[in-house]
PDB file of C-alpha atoms (C1' of nucleotides) in Angstrom:
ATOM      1  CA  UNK A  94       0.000   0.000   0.000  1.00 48.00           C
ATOM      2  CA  UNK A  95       1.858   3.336  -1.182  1.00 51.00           C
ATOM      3  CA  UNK A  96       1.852   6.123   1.582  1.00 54.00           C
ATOM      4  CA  UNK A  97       0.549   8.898  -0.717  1.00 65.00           C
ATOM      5  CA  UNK A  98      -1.764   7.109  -1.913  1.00 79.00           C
ATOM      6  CA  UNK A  99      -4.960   9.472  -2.492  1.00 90.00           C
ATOM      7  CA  UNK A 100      -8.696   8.015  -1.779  1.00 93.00           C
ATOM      8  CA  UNK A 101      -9.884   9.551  -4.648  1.00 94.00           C
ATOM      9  CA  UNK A 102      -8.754   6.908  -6.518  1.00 92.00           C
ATOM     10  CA  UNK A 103     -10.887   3.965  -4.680  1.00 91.00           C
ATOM     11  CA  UNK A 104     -13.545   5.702  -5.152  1.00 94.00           C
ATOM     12  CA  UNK A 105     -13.518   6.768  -8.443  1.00 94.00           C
ATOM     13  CA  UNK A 106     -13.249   2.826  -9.115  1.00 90.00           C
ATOM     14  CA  UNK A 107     -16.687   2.718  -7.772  1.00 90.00           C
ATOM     15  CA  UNK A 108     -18.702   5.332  -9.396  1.00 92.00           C
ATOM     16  CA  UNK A 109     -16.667   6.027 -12.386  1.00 91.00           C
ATOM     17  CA  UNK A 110     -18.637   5.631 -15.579  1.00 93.00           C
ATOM     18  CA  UNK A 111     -22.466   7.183 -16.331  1.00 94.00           C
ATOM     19  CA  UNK A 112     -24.619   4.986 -14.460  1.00 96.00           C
ATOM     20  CA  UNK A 113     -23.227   3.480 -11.025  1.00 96.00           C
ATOM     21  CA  UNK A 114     -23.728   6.720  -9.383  1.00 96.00           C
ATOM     22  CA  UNK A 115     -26.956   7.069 -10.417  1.00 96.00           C
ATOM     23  CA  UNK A 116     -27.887   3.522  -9.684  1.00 97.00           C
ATOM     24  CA  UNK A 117     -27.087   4.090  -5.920  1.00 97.00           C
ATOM     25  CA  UNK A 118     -28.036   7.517  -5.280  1.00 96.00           C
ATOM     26  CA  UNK A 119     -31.702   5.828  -6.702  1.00 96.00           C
ATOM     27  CA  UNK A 120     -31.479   2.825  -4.290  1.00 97.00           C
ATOM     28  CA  UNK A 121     -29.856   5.033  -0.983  1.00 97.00           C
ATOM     29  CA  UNK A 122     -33.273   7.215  -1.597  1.00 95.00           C
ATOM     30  CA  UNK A 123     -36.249   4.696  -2.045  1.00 94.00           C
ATOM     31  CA  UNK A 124     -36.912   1.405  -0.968  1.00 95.00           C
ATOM     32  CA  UNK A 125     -35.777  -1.805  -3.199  1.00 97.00           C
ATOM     33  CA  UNK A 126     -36.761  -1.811  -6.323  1.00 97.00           C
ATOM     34  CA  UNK A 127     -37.545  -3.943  -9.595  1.00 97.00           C
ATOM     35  CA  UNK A 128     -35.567  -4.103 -12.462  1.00 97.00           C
ATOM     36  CA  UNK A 129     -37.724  -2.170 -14.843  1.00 96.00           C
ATOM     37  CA  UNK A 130     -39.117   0.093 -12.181  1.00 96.00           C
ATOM     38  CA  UNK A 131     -35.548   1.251 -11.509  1.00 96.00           C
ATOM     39  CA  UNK A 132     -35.130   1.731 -15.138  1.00 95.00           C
ATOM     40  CA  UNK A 133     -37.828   3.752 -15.738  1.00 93.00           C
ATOM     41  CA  UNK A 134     -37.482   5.923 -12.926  1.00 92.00           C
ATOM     42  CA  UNK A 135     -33.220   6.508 -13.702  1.00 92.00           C
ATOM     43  CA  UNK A 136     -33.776   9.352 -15.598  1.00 79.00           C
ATOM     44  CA  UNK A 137     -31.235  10.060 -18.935  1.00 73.00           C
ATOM     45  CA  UNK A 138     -32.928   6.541 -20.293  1.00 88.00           C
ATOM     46  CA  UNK A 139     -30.955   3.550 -19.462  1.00 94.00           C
ATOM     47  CA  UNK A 140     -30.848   0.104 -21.692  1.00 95.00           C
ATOM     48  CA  UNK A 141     -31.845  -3.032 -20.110  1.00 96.00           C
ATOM     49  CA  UNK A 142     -28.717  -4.463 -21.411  1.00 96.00           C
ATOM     50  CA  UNK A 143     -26.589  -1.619 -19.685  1.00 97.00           C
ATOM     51  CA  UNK A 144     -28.112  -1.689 -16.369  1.00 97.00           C
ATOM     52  CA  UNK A 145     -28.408  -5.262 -15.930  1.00 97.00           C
ATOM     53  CA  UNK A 146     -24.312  -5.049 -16.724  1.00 97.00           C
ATOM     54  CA  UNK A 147     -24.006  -1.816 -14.276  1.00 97.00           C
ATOM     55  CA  UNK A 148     -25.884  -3.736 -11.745  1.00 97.00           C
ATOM     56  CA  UNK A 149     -24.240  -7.228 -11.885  1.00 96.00           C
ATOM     57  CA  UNK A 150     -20.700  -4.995 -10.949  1.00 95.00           C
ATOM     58  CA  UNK A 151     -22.428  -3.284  -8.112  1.00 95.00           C
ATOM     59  CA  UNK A 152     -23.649  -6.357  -7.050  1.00 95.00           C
ATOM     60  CA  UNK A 153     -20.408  -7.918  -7.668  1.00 91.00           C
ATOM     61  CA  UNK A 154     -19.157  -5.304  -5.145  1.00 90.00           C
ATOM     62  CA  UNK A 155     -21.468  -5.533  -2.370  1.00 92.00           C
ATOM     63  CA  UNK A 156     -22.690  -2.328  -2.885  1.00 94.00           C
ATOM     64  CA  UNK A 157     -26.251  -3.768  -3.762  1.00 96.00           C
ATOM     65  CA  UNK A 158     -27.942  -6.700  -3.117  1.00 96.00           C
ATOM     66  CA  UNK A 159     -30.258  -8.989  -5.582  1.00 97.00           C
ATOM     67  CA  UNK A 160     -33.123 -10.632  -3.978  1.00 97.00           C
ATOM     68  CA  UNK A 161     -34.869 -12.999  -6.530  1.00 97.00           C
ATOM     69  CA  UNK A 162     -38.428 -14.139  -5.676  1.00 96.00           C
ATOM     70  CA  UNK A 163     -38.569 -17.172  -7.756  1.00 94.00           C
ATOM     71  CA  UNK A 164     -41.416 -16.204  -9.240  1.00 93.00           C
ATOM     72  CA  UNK A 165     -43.302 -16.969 -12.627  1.00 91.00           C
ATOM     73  CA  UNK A 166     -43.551 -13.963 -13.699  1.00 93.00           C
ATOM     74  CA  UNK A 167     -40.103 -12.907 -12.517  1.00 95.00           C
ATOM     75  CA  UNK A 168     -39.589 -10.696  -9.718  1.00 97.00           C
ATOM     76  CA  UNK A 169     -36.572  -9.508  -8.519  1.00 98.00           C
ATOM     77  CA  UNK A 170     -35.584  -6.841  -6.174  1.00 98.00           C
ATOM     78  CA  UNK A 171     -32.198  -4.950  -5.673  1.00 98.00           C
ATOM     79  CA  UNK A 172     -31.726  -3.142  -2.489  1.00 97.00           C
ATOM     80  CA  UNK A 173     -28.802  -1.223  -0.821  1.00 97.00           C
ATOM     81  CA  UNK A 174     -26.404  -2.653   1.733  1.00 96.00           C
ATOM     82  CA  UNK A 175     -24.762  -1.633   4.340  1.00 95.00           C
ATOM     83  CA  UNK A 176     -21.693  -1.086   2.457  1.00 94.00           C
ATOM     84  CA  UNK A 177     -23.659   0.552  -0.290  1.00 95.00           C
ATOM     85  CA  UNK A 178     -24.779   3.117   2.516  1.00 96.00           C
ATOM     86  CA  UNK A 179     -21.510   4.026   3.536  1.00 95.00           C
ATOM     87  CA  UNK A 180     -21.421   5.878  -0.051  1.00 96.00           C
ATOM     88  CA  UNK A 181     -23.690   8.806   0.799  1.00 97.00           C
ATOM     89  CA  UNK A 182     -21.375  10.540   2.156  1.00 97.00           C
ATOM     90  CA  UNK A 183     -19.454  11.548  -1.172  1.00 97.00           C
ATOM     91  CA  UNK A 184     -22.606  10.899  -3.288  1.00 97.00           C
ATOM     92  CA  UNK A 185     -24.318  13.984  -1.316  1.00 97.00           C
ATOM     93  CA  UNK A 186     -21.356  16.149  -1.349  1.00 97.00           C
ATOM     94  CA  UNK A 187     -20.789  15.615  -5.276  1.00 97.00           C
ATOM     95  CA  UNK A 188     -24.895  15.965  -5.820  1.00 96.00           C
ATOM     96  CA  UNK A 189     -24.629  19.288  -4.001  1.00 96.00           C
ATOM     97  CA  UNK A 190     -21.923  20.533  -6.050  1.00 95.00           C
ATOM     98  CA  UNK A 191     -23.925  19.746  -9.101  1.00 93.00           C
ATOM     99  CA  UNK A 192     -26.779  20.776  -7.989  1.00 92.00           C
ATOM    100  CA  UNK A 193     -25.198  24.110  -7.372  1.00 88.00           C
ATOM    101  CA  UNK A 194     -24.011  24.485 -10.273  1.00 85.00           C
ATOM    102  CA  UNK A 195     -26.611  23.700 -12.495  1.00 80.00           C
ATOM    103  CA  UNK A 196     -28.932  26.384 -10.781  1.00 76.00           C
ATOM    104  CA  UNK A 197     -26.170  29.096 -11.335  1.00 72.00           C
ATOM    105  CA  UNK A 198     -25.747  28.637 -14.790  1.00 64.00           C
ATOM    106  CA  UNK A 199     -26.868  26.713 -18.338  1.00 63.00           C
ATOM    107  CA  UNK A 200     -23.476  25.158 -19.029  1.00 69.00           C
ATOM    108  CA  UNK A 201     -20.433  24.513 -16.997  1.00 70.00           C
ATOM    109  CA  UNK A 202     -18.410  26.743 -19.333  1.00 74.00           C
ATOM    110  CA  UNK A 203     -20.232  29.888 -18.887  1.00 78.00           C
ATOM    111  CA  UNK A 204     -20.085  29.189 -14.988  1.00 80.00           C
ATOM    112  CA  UNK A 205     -16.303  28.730 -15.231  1.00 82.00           C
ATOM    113  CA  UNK A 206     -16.301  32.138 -17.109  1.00 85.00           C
ATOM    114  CA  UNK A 207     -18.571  34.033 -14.365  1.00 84.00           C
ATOM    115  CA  UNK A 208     -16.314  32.509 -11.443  1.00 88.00           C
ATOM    116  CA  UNK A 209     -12.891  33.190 -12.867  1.00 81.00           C
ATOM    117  CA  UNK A 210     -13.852  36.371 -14.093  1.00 81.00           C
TER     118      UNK A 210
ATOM    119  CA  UNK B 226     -33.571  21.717 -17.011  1.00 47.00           C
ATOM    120  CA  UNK B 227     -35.091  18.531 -15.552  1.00 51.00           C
ATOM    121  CA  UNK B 228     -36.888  19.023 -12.374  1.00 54.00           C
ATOM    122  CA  UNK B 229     -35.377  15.657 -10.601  1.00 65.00           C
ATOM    123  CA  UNK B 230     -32.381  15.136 -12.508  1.00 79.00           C
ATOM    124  CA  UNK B 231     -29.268  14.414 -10.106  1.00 89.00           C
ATOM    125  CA  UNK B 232     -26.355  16.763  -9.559  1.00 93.00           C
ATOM    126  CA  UNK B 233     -24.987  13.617  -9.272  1.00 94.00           C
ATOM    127  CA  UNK B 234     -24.374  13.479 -13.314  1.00 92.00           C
ATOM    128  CA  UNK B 235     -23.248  16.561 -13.387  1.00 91.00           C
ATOM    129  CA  UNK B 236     -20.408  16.002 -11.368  1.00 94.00           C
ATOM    130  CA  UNK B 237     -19.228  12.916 -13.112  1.00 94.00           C
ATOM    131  CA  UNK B 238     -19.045  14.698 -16.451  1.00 90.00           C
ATOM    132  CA  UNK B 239     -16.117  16.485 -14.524  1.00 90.00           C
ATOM    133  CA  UNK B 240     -14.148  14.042 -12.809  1.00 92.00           C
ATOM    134  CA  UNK B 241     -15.074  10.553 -14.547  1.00 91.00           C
ATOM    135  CA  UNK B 242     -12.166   8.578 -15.716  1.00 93.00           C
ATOM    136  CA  UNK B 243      -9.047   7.593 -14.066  1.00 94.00           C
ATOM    137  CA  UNK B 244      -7.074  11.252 -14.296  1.00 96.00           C
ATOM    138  CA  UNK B 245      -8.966  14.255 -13.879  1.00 96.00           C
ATOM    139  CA  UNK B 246      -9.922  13.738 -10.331  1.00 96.00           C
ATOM    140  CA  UNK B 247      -6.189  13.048  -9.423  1.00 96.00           C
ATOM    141  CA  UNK B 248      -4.647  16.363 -11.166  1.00 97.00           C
ATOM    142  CA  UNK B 249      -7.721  18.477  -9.831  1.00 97.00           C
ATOM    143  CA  UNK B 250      -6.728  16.793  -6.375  1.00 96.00           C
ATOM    144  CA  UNK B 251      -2.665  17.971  -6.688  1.00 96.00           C
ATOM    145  CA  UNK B 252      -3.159  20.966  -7.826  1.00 97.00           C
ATOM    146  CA  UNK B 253      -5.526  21.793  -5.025  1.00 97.00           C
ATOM    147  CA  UNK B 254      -3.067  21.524  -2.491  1.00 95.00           C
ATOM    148  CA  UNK B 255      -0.148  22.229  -4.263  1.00 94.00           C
ATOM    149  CA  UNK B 256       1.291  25.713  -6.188  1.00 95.00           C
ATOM    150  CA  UNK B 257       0.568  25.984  -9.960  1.00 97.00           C
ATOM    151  CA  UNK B 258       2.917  23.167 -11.289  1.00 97.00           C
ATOM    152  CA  UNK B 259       4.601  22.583 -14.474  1.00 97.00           C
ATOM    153  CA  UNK B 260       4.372  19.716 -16.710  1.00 97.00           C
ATOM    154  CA  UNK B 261       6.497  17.256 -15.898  1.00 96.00           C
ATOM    155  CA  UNK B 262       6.813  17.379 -12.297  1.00 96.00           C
ATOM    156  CA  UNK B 263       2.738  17.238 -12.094  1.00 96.00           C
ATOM    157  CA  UNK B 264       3.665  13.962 -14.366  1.00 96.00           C
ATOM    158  CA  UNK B 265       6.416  12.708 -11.893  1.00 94.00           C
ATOM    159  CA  UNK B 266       4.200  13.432  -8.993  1.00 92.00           C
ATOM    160  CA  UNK B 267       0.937  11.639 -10.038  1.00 92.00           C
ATOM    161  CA  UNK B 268       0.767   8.183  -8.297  1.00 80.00           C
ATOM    162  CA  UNK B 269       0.358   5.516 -10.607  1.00 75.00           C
ATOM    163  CA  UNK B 270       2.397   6.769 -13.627  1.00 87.00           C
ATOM    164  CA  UNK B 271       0.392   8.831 -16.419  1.00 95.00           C
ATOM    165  CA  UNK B 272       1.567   8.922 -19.875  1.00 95.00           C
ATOM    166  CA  UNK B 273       2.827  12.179 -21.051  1.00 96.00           C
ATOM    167  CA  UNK B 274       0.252  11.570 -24.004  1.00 96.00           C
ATOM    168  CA  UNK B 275      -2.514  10.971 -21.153  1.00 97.00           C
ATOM    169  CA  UNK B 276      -1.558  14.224 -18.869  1.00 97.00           C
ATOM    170  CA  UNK B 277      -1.493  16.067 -22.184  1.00 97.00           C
ATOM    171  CA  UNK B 278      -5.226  15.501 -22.698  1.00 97.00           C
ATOM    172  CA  UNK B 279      -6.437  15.734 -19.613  1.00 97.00           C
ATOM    173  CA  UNK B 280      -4.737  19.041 -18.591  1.00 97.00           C
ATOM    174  CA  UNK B 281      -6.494  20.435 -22.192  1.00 96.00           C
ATOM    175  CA  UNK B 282     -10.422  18.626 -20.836  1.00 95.00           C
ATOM    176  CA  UNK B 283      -9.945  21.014 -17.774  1.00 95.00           C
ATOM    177  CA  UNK B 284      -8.337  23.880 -19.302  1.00 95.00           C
ATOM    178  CA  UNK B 285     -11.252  23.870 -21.605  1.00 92.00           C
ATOM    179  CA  UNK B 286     -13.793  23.756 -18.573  1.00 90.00           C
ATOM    180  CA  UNK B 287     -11.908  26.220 -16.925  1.00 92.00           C
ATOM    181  CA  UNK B 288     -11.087  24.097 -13.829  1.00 94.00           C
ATOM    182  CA  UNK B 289      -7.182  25.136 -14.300  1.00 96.00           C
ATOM    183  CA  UNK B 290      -5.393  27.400 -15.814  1.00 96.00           C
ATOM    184  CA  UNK B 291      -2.165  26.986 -18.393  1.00 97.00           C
ATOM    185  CA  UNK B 292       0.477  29.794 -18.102  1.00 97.00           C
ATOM    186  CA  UNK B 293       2.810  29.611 -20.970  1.00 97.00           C
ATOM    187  CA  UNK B 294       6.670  31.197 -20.123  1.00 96.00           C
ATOM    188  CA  UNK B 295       7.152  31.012 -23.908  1.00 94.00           C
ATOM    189  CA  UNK B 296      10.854  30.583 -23.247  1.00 93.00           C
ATOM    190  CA  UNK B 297      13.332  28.092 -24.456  1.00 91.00           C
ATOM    191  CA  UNK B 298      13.644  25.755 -23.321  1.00 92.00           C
ATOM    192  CA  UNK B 299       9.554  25.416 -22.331  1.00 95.00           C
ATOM    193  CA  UNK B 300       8.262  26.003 -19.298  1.00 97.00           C
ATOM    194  CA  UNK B 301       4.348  25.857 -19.216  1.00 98.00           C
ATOM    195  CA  UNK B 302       2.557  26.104 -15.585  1.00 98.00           C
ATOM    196  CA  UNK B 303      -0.473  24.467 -14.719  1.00 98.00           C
ATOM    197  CA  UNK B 304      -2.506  26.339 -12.207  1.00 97.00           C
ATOM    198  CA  UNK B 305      -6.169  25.333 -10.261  1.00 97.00           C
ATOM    199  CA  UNK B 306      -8.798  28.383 -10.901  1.00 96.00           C
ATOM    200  CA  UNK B 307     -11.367  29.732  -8.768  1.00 95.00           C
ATOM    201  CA  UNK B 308     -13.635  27.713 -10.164  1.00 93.00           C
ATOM    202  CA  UNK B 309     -11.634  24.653  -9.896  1.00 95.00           C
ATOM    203  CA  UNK B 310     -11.141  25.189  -6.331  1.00 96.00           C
ATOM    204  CA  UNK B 311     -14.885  24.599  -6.184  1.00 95.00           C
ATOM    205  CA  UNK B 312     -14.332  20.897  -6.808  1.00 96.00           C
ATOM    206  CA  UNK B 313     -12.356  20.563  -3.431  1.00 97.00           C
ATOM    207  CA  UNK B 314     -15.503  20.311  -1.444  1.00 97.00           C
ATOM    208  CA  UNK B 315     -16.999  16.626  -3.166  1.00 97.00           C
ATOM    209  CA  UNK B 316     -13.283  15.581  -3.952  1.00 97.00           C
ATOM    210  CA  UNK B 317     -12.298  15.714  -0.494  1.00 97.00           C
ATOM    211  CA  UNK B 318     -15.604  13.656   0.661  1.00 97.00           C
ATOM    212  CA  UNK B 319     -14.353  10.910  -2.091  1.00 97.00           C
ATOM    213  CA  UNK B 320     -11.059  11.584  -0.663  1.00 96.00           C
ATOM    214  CA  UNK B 321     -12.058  10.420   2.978  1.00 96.00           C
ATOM    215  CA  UNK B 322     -14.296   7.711   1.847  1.00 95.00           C
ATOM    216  CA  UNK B 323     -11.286   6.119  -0.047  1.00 93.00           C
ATOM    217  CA  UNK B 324      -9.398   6.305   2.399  1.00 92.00           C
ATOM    218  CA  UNK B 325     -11.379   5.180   5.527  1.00 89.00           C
ATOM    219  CA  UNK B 326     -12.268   2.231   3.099  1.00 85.00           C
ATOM    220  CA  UNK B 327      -8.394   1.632   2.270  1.00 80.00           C
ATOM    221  CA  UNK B 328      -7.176   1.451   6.101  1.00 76.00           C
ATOM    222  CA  UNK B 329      -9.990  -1.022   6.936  1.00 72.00           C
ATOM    223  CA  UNK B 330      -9.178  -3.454   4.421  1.00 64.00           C
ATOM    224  CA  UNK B 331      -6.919  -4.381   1.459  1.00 64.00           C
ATOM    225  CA  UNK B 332      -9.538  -5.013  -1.000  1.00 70.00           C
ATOM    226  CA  UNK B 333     -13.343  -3.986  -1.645  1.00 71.00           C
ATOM    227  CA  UNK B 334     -14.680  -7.363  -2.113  1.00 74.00           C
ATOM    228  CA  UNK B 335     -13.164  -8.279   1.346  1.00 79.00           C
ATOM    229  CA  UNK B 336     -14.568  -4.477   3.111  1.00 81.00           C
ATOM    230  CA  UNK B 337     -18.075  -5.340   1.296  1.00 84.00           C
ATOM    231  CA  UNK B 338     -17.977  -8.484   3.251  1.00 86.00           C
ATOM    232  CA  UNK B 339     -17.261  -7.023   6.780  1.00 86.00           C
ATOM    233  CA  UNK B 340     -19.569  -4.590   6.814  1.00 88.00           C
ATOM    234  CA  UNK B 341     -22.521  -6.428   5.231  1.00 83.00           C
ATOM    235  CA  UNK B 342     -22.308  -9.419   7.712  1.00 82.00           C
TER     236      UNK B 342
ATOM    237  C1'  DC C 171      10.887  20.680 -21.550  1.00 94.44           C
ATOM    238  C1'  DG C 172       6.421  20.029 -23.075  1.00 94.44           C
ATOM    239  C1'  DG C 173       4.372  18.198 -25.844  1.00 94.44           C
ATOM    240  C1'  DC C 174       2.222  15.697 -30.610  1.00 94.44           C
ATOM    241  C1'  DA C 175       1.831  11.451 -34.069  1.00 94.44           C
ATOM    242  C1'  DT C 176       0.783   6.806 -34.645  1.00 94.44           C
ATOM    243  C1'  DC C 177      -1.011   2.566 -33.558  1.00 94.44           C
ATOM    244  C1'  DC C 178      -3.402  -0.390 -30.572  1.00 94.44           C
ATOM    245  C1'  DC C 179      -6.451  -2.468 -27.128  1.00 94.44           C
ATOM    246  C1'  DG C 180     -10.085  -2.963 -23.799  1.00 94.44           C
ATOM    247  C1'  DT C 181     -14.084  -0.978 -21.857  1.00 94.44           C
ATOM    248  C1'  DC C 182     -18.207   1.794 -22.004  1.00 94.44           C
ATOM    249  C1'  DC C 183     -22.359   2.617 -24.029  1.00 94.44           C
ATOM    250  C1'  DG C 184     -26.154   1.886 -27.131  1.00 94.44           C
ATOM    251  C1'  DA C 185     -30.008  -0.035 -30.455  1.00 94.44           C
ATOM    252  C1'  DT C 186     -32.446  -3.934 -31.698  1.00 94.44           C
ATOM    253  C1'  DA C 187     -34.132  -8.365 -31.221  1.00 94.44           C
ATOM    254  C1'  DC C 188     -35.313 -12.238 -28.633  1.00 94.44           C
ATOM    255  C1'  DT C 189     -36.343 -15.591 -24.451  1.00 94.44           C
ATOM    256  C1'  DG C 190     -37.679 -18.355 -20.034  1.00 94.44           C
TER     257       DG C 190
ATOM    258  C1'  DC D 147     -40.840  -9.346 -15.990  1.00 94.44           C
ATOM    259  C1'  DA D 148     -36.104  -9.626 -16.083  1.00 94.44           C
ATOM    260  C1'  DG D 149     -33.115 -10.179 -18.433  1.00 94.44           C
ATOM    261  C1'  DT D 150     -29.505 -12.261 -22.666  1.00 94.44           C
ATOM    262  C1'  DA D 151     -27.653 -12.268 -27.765  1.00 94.44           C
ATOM    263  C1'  DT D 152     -25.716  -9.786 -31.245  1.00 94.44           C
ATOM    264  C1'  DC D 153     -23.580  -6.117 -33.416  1.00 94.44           C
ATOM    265  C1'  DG D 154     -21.303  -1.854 -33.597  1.00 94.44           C
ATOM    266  C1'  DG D 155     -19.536   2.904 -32.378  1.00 94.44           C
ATOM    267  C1'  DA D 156     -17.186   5.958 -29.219  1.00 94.44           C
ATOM    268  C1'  DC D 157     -14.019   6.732 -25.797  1.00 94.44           C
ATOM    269  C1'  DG D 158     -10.361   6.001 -22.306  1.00 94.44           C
ATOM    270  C1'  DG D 159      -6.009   4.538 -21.698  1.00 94.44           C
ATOM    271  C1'  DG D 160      -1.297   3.039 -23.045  1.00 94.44           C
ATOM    272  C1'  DA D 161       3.472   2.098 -25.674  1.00 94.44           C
ATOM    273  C1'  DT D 162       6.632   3.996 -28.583  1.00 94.44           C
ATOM    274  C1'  DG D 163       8.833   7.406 -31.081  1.00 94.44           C
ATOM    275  C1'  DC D 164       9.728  12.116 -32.684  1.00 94.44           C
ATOM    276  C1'  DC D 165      10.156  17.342 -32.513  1.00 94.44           C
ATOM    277  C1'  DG D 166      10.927  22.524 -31.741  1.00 94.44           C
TER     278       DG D 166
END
DNA sequence: CGGCATCCCGTCCGATACTG
DNA sequence: CAGTATCGGACGGGATGCCG
């Protein structure tokens, strides 16, 4: 383990790409959900293909959990863990900060202008 | 504008991918730095091709600034704006969540385990 | 010193179609 | 309903070499 090492890294591991982040923000906010519930409700239209992959590596990570009913029809469930919790921390600072600056301007580039100014 | 889309994408545009978040991170906490010592100083050895790129993505969004000497030979400093210094606040939540998730265990898979026992 | 040119690979992301 | 199969494009990342 290097000494410098920054935690930015390990957690960029984690929600790096367009969808993981989104994925557990969805599942730290509402209850478990179904599979095409949670892909309705992700907004920015996700493929079933993509977040059946996306979810598979969260699930992979212990970040989420899969809870299949055995069912006919299917029903299965994914939920947040305890681990997965641990994640709000950084997920609410970096919603904040995009929140923020999405209300102050149209694009990031005309907000870099106004603050640099 | 959306009315519930996440800041959460937002954010990601910025520091997805395995660089950007790194070089916003040094140059936060460092004085404006020059090429090749930001190159010498990443952990985990970047590519001068890679840095190259990366340092234009943020210089575009006006996260840093580049200050060209124009001398011979080169010198070209890389400096974090106002605006960049905006980023510290999320970065340094991944930052500690990294972290706190590196001391507790050497790999993800194993932390995932311990916590959601 | 601070890059750019070239070539390459693996991953991300997506549309469409289909299935138990 | 909850996915998988197939195909394909875009992008991130890297090795090597060259240049003013």
């Amino acid at each position: 383990m290097k000494e410098n090492e920054t935690g930015i890294e390990i957690t960029l591991e984690i929600v790096c790409g367009k969808w993981k982040g989104l994925i557990l923000w969805k599942l730290l906010h509402e209850k478990p959900m179904r599979f095409n519930q949670l892909r309705r409700e992700i907004d920015g239209e996700i493929s079933s293909r993509i977040l059946s992959r996306e979810l598979r590596k969260l699930t992979d990570d212990g970040l989420i959990e899969r809870i299949d009913y055995e069912m006919v029809p299917p029903k299965v469930e994914y939920r947040i863990t305890p681990y997965g919790k641990t994640t709000a921390s950084f997920l609410t600072s970096m919603n904040e900060w995009g929140l923020e600056h999405k209300r102050m301007s149209t694009s990031r580039k005309e907000m870099a202008r106004l603050i640099n100014k």
